[in-house]
Amino acid sequence: MFLDFFYEMRDEGIPVAMQEWQMFMTVLERGLHDSSLMSFYNLAKSTLVKSETYFDAFDRVFAKVFKGVEGELSVSDELEEWLRDPENFKDLTDEQREMLEELDANELMRRFLETLEEQDERHDGGGRWVGTGGHSPFGHSGEHPTGIRVGGESKNRSAMKVAEDRRFQDYRTDVTLDVRNVKVALKRLRHLTREGGEDELDLDETVDETCRNAGEIELVYRPERRNNVRLLLLMDVGGTMDPYYEPVSRLLTALHEERGLRDFRPYYFHNCIYERVGTTADLYMKDAVPTGDLLRRYDERWKVLIVGDAAMHPAELMNPRGNINPRHESESRGIDWLMKFREHFERIVWMNPDPQSDWEHTRTTQVIQSIFPMLPLSLDGIQDAVTTLVGARPSAAGVTRH
Amino acid sequence: MSEKKDFYQFTGTKGYIVSRSLVEAVNCAIALERPLLIKGEPGTGKTLLAEHVSEGLGMPMESWHIKSTSKAMEGLYVYDTLQRLNDARFGEGNVEDIRSYIKLGPMGRVFSAEKRHVLLIDEIDKADLEFPNDILRELDEMQFTVMETGDEVKAKERPVVIITSNNEKELPDAFLRRCVFHFIDFPTPDLMKEIVDVHHPNLDTQLLDQVLIKFYWLRGQPDLRKKPSTSELIDWISALRRSGLSDGQLSEHIPFIGSLLKNEADTAALADFEERGGKMPEDWSDLGPRYNQ
């Protein structure tokens, strides 16, 4: 049962490792949870979960594992209340104490849960039930409510109730995007190099130069390490992208506000990239630039981020004169342009706002997926995209070439 | 089992109201001798916590405020080479003794202190991405070696380490694994009443209710750019009290809005709302189910 908790958490994607687990075990072994389910819940959360983005998942797992069946509450609200009641605490005999200390955490946990399940009324004294003043390992003992200024939260609310409430849903990262989250994710988009202005004291050189100068101090400066990432953004606008206006605009805002990048250039297209791309989101012809210029102007070190739903009529991708706008009609096929991008740039990622489960149902999405690594437009997706753009190179086997 | 009695070392102080989960996280960190990582919205009292832990436990505190240019080394010690070079050049100071040019940073001072300290590492996310990794080993072992002299600086008493983060950058996994984590959730209205009471004792309960209803209503507006926080609420109440307003005047207009909203667009949006004759809530029941349990 206890190990279930661990694996259920891992299954839910909470990154719990042995180190956290051991920390949690130490807490239990030392009885820090003080026999209260609420404390148990709080301490488990503090030691096992290291980001509020996983609180919701943790609450779900906690409610599931420690309740057995969802929808049923086996721990009554009052339970916690009378556990905290400072009843007369009977001193344990040394023998009993020894016995209790020998229980290992797993056993302790199992018994704790079993006891909770069996119990349905208040119990004081005695050796088995959860109650106040008893010598069961789970009785109330040292926590004096008067000694602590406890705030207004969680009065009469059991840990189960708190877990069930799932108040941390808003912090999940796999579903929502806000500008700040995106900015945090984009912070990793960087590659440090020493270039530009000299503003850091280079000690070794200073000493060398000073020696060469016969002791007359000669200060030598060198450039500080700076981000060297240049990002080219190509964004699909209009049509099927309209429903994704919100997440896409947040990504765009975050990118525009990101000061860390060495250079950032956005361009826009509709459905697929052809001869010309727009410099503004409304795609006016007069502002468009030849796509070939992009390939000439930006060298292979530029990182390319393409955002689009990749869902279009197959002809728009595979046929000459495929452009959905007849005024922009051209001889070359959309797929040829995409291939040119792949040949030219070293790192390209395609981010798709469509739900990942829909990808396999769209032919053009599958074709594009075979050209570029495609990732969903979620916070996790952006993190993966950043890794793909600046992380260590994947092994040759991971790259499929057609 | 005997350790339980020592567990609740920190129970809050007069000037700082803590939730039960926070008390438990603090005490858990103290008992496990692990750093406590505190995250939460700006203005929820993350930095204050360290001061009050230090006050509550009667330990001296040392703070290390992290800036974007902070380097891990600065927290341990700084070797002032330029000063030494200069002294050597002009024959001043004690150039022979390298130790007089080594100045301990906040971490170094805490480690070498006789008494157990509280060490606050404030806004760790402001620094470079690799920064947390650079202090990992030192925090783990509570010791380091001064490279220039070979001196060992080792903590006699493991300090209580409190680290705050505004979540501007993701912290590395290896770092997170070593910490006890607590996320300060925004206070519930009940807890907020206690907090306000600390700063503004004897506030008229009806006025307080009206103030909080407006405050939580404002925070609940989905298109708000910057949500007002606890510290802004406290300031706002100060302004209200000084002007001697009563709760009746709060019903249709929010005075001194500048102390609550710090973004032009937000202020404009609210003014617009008032102009259109938008109805502000007067009762908790107007705020929806979340506040009416």
XYZ file of N, CA and C in Angstrom, chain A residues 15-17 19-20 23 26-27 29-32 34-36 38-39 42-43 45-47 49-52 55 80 84 89 97 100-101 108 137 139 141-143 147-153 155 157 165 167-168 170-171 180 183-184 187-188 190 192 200-201 203 206-207 210 215-217 219 221 224 383, chain B residues 1-5 7-8 10-25 27-28 31-32 34 37 39 41-42 69 71 79 81-82 85-87 89-90 128-130 140 166-174 176-183 185-186 188 190-191 194 197-198 290 293:
438
model
N 7.935 13.927 -10.278
C 9.302 13.400 -10.276
C 9.788 13.079 -8.854
N 9.309 12.003 -8.299
C 9.760 11.590 -6.966
C 10.863 10.568 -7.148
N 11.974 10.783 -6.475
C 13.070 9.827 -6.574
C 13.385 9.298 -5.178
N 15.738 9.828 -3.214
C 16.206 10.814 -2.243
C 15.042 11.451 -1.471
N 14.003 11.832 -2.219
C 12.830 12.414 -1.570
C 12.137 11.376 -0.706
N 13.804 10.936 2.484
C 13.564 12.080 3.356
C 12.204 11.900 4.045
N 12.348 9.237 6.703
C 12.950 9.750 7.931
C 11.900 10.483 8.757
N 11.094 11.274 8.060
C 10.044 12.015 8.748
C 9.117 11.056 9.485
N 9.677 7.847 10.323
C 10.365 7.078 11.350
C 10.497 7.860 12.640
N 10.697 9.157 12.470
C 10.859 9.983 13.653
C 9.521 10.463 14.188
N 8.482 10.027 13.537
C 7.148 10.355 14.048
C 6.805 11.825 13.960
N 7.413 12.521 13.018
C 7.188 13.950 12.951
C 5.767 14.308 12.543
N 3.298 13.197 13.762
C 2.551 13.350 14.988
C 1.148 12.769 14.899
N 1.024 11.683 14.208
C -0.209 10.904 14.189
C -1.412 11.611 13.593
N -1.183 12.762 13.046
C -2.339 13.446 12.480
C -2.301 13.288 10.973
N -3.641 15.169 8.810
C -3.381 16.461 8.179
C -1.881 16.733 8.131
N -1.189 16.456 9.236
C 0.259 16.661 9.248
C 0.926 15.702 8.285
N 0.559 17.170 4.940
C 1.426 18.336 4.766
C 2.884 17.948 4.603
N 3.334 17.016 5.460
C 4.749 16.651 5.431
C 5.073 15.856 4.181
N 3.694 16.242 1.386
C 3.743 17.211 0.298
C 5.044 17.998 0.338
N 5.455 18.432 1.531
C 6.675 19.236 1.649
C 7.918 18.469 1.233
N 7.949 17.172 1.578
C 9.183 16.440 1.315
C 9.195 15.788 -0.065
N 7.075 16.608 -2.944
C 6.733 17.404 -4.117
C 7.482 18.725 -4.053
N 8.212 19.040 -5.127
C 9.074 20.205 -5.062
C 8.632 21.323 -5.996
N 7.412 21.242 -6.476
C 6.938 22.330 -7.303
C 5.429 22.378 -7.217
N 4.888 23.598 -7.136
C 3.444 23.725 -6.975
C 2.722 23.203 -8.215
N 1.253 19.938 -7.354
C 0.355 19.815 -6.197
C -0.961 19.148 -6.585
N -9.778 14.049 12.884
C -8.634 14.908 13.100
C -8.861 15.817 14.299
N -6.519 16.003 17.902
C -5.773 17.169 18.340
C -6.181 17.604 19.744
N -2.634 12.273 28.668
C -1.737 11.388 27.927
C -1.085 10.406 28.890
N 7.207 1.236 24.576
C 7.879 2.227 23.748
C 8.869 1.561 22.796
N 7.139 -0.082 19.994
C 6.674 0.871 18.987
C 7.808 1.336 18.092
N 8.961 1.537 18.722
C 10.061 2.068 17.932
C 10.610 1.057 16.949
N 4.419 0.746 9.999
C 3.749 1.810 10.717
C 2.634 2.395 9.872
N 0.674 3.722 18.200
C 1.660 4.651 17.639
C 1.001 5.865 16.986
N -1.613 7.720 18.310
C -2.393 8.588 19.185
C -1.838 9.989 19.238
N -0.204 13.080 20.942
C 0.660 13.144 22.098
C 1.214 14.506 22.413
N 1.838 15.138 21.478
C 2.601 16.315 21.907
C 2.128 17.642 21.362
N 1.208 17.602 20.480
C 0.859 18.846 19.812
C -0.217 19.582 20.597
N -0.438 26.035 21.813
C 0.942 26.477 21.644
C 1.224 27.010 20.246
N 0.317 26.744 19.356
C 0.591 27.113 17.973
C -0.440 28.126 17.514
N 0.030 29.133 16.823
C -0.950 30.018 16.223
C -1.278 29.453 14.866
N -2.311 28.684 14.839
C -2.692 28.101 13.564
C -3.700 29.017 12.911
N -3.509 29.227 11.632
C -4.378 30.153 10.920
C -5.757 29.577 10.689
N -6.557 30.317 9.961
C -7.947 29.933 9.805
C -8.176 28.787 8.848
N -7.145 28.412 8.099
C -7.385 27.393 7.077
C -7.581 26.016 7.685
N -9.762 24.321 9.185
C -10.494 23.939 10.371
C -11.507 22.873 9.967
N -11.249 20.342 8.484
C -11.084 19.742 7.167
C -10.012 18.676 7.253
N -10.162 18.590 -2.674
C -10.517 19.910 -3.179
C -9.747 20.287 -4.428
N -7.154 22.264 -4.929
C -7.103 23.707 -5.117
C -5.928 24.141 -5.980
N -5.068 23.208 -6.305
C -3.862 23.611 -7.043
C -3.964 23.337 -8.533
N -4.919 25.115 -10.832
C -4.473 26.232 -11.667
C -2.982 26.195 -11.945
N -2.241 25.464 -11.129
C -0.785 25.510 -11.285
C -0.253 24.416 -12.198
N 4.112 34.410 -17.928
C 5.197 34.208 -16.971
C 5.776 32.807 -17.050
N 7.816 32.478 -20.022
C 9.103 33.152 -19.877
C 10.086 32.292 -19.081
N 9.553 31.654 -18.034
C 10.411 30.777 -17.236
C 10.978 29.684 -18.135
N 13.702 30.859 -20.448
C 14.972 31.257 -19.859
C 16.095 30.276 -20.209
N 15.704 29.055 -20.487
C 16.733 28.061 -20.780
C 17.236 28.149 -22.215
N 19.331 29.359 -24.291
C 20.525 30.185 -24.302
C 21.776 29.345 -24.502
N 25.865 30.137 -23.843
C 26.736 31.198 -23.345
C 28.073 31.244 -24.070
N 34.815 42.217 -17.340
C 35.078 41.332 -16.211
C 36.590 41.263 -16.022
N 37.036 41.368 -14.787
C 38.482 41.356 -14.533
C 39.053 39.974 -14.820
N 41.871 37.882 -14.005
C 42.913 37.935 -12.984
C 44.258 37.408 -13.494
N 45.846 39.799 -15.714
C 46.261 40.980 -14.960
C 47.609 40.736 -14.278
N 47.722 39.573 -13.646
C 48.975 39.249 -12.959
C 50.129 39.174 -13.972
N 50.944 42.604 -15.228
C 51.568 43.405 -14.183
C 53.042 43.007 -14.027
N 55.750 45.300 -12.198
C 55.076 45.602 -10.945
C 54.084 46.745 -11.026
N 54.132 47.486 -12.115
C 53.139 48.549 -12.291
C 51.824 47.864 -12.665
N 50.779 48.113 -11.865
C 49.561 47.316 -12.060
C 48.879 47.610 -13.389
N 45.579 46.437 -15.374
C 44.349 45.661 -15.267
C 43.899 45.159 -16.638
N 40.807 43.276 -18.694
C 39.399 42.867 -18.622
C 39.042 41.966 -19.797
N 32.212 39.395 -20.429
C 31.491 38.440 -19.617
C 30.781 37.440 -20.511
N 9.196 23.619 -23.024
C 10.440 23.203 -22.378
C 11.197 22.208 -23.259
N 9.936 8.248 19.392
C 8.742 9.035 19.698
C 9.090 10.292 20.483
N 10.258 10.239 21.145
C 10.591 11.369 21.995
C 10.858 12.618 21.158
N 11.148 12.405 19.895
C 11.504 13.558 19.090
C 10.329 14.459 18.794
N 9.136 13.892 18.960
C 7.946 14.666 18.637
C 7.878 15.944 19.438
N 8.306 15.840 20.688
C 8.199 17.008 21.553
C 9.038 18.163 21.022
N 9.661 18.662 17.946
C 9.343 18.972 16.551
C 8.830 20.391 16.385
N 7.883 20.766 17.253
C 7.307 22.090 17.074
C 8.178 23.170 17.690
N 9.243 25.812 16.009
C 8.794 27.103 15.523
C 7.267 27.111 15.461
N 6.677 28.061 16.103
C 5.220 28.085 16.126
C 4.665 29.437 15.718
N 5.458 30.211 15.011
C 4.996 31.534 14.616
C 5.340 32.555 15.683
N 5.215 33.815 15.334
C 5.470 34.863 16.316
C 4.276 35.802 16.332
N 4.319 36.748 17.243
C 3.196 37.662 17.389
C 2.892 38.426 16.111
N 3.952 38.817 15.428
C 3.747 39.677 14.270
C 3.617 38.920 12.965
N 3.558 37.633 13.027
C 3.555 36.870 11.782
C 2.635 35.656 11.926
N 1.582 35.665 11.167
C 0.609 34.578 11.246
C 0.984 33.510 10.230
N 1.090 32.285 10.679
C 1.434 31.227 9.742
C 0.323 30.190 9.675
N 0.213 29.570 8.527
C -0.746 28.489 8.386
C -0.117 27.229 8.963
N -0.948 26.260 9.261
C -0.445 25.040 9.875
C 0.540 24.320 8.961
N 0.224 24.286 7.668
C 1.115 23.548 6.767
C 2.496 24.204 6.720
N 2.518 25.537 6.836
C 3.818 26.217 6.814
C 4.598 25.908 8.089
N 3.914 25.913 9.227
C 4.564 25.558 10.487
C 5.196 24.181 10.364
N 4.436 23.275 9.780
C 4.955 21.917 9.671
C 6.137 21.832 8.727
N 6.073 22.576 7.627
C 7.196 22.560 6.685
C 8.453 23.125 7.344
N 9.214 23.248 10.552
C 9.735 22.345 11.571
C 10.316 21.073 10.973
N 9.728 20.655 9.870
C 10.253 19.482 9.168
C 11.670 19.785 8.673
N 14.040 19.803 11.615
C 14.298 18.469 12.132
C 15.184 17.662 11.186
N 14.973 17.814 9.895
C 15.764 17.034 8.932
C 17.085 17.719 8.594
N 17.476 20.181 6.610
C 17.489 20.424 5.170
C 17.118 21.873 4.905
N 12.744 25.467 1.043
C 12.522 26.302 -0.134
C 11.096 26.832 -0.085
N 8.234 29.117 -1.920
C 7.777 29.801 -3.129
C 6.416 30.399 -2.856
N 3.388 33.712 -4.399
C 3.174 35.003 -5.049
C 3.981 36.077 -4.334
N 4.391 37.124 -5.067
C 5.042 38.236 -4.380
C 4.084 38.816 -3.342
N 23.594 39.200 -10.866
C 25.025 39.030 -11.088
C 25.696 38.215 -9.984
N 27.324 35.486 -7.734
C 28.045 34.252 -8.008
C 28.076 33.431 -6.724
N 38.117 36.758 -2.407
C 39.547 37.015 -2.259
C 39.834 38.325 -2.971
N 41.845 40.333 -4.605
C 43.160 40.336 -5.256
C 43.636 41.737 -5.593
N 42.684 42.566 -6.023
C 43.091 43.916 -6.433
C 43.702 44.677 -5.268
N 47.139 43.321 -4.652
C 48.067 43.809 -5.670
C 48.479 45.250 -5.366
N 47.457 46.050 -5.063
C 47.717 47.446 -4.758
C 48.626 47.610 -3.561
N 48.315 46.817 -2.503
C 49.125 46.898 -1.289
C 50.571 46.498 -1.573
N 52.088 46.737 -4.367
C 52.691 47.778 -5.193
C 53.162 48.951 -4.342
N 52.304 49.349 -3.372
C 52.628 50.540 -2.602
C 53.143 50.230 -1.200
N 21.916 33.449 -11.902
C 22.118 32.628 -13.076
C 21.520 31.233 -12.855
N 21.151 30.605 -13.966
C 20.506 29.284 -13.877
C 21.344 28.258 -13.125
N 22.658 28.362 -13.241
C 23.508 27.352 -12.637
C 23.808 27.640 -11.165
N 24.869 21.039 1.335
C 24.748 19.651 1.768
C 25.679 19.354 2.937
N 10.900 33.431 -6.441
C 9.698 34.000 -7.063
C 9.342 33.267 -8.340
N 10.016 32.168 -8.564
C 9.700 31.356 -9.724
C 10.010 32.042 -11.043
N 11.030 32.908 -11.055
C 11.394 33.519 -12.327
C 12.150 32.529 -13.185
N 12.851 31.651 -12.515
C 13.545 30.603 -13.259
C 13.249 29.276 -12.599
N 13.287 28.262 -13.394
C 13.123 26.902 -12.902
C 14.389 26.537 -12.120
N 14.239 25.877 -10.971
C 15.429 25.475 -10.218
C 15.809 24.049 -10.603
N 17.116 23.747 -10.570
C 17.545 22.419 -11.019
C 17.031 21.298 -10.097
N 16.759 20.156 -10.705
C 16.208 19.013 -9.966
C 17.065 18.611 -8.784
N 18.368 18.502 -9.021
C 19.276 18.035 -7.975
C 19.166 18.944 -6.758
N 16.440 20.800 -5.987
C 15.114 20.626 -5.395
C 15.040 19.389 -4.507
N 15.730 18.328 -4.956
C 15.664 17.073 -4.215
C 16.157 17.218 -2.782
N 17.029 18.154 -2.564
C 17.617 18.292 -1.240
C 16.809 19.202 -0.325
N 15.809 19.845 -0.901
C 15.072 20.828 -0.107
C 13.745 20.270 0.394
N 13.289 20.854 1.496
C 11.890 20.701 1.888
C 11.182 21.866 1.229
N 10.044 21.581 0.603
C 9.417 22.595 -0.222
C 8.103 23.061 0.386
N 7.882 24.365 0.322
C 6.558 24.845 0.709
C 6.132 25.973 -0.213
N 4.902 25.877 -0.656
C 4.337 26.910 -1.508
C 3.345 27.700 -0.674
N 0.402 29.524 -0.256
C -0.800 29.786 -1.017
C -1.348 31.129 -0.577
N -2.143 31.751 -1.432
C -2.689 33.038 -1.038
C -3.630 32.831 0.141
N -6.526 32.572 2.821
C -7.979 32.557 2.731
C -8.505 33.783 3.488
N -10.357 34.103 6.010
C -10.251 33.974 7.469
C -8.830 34.242 7.953
N -7.877 33.630 7.257
C -6.482 33.832 7.635
C -6.106 35.290 7.416
N -6.911 37.512 10.262
C -5.913 37.444 11.343
C -4.689 38.268 11.006
N -5.374 41.843 11.323
C -5.496 42.179 12.739
C -4.141 42.474 13.377
N -3.108 41.797 12.902
C -1.777 42.037 13.436
C -1.315 43.446 13.110
N -16.609 29.831 -4.044
C -15.295 29.600 -3.460
C -15.162 30.206 -2.063
N -18.084 28.530 1.826
C -18.165 27.119 2.176
C -18.730 26.930 3.568
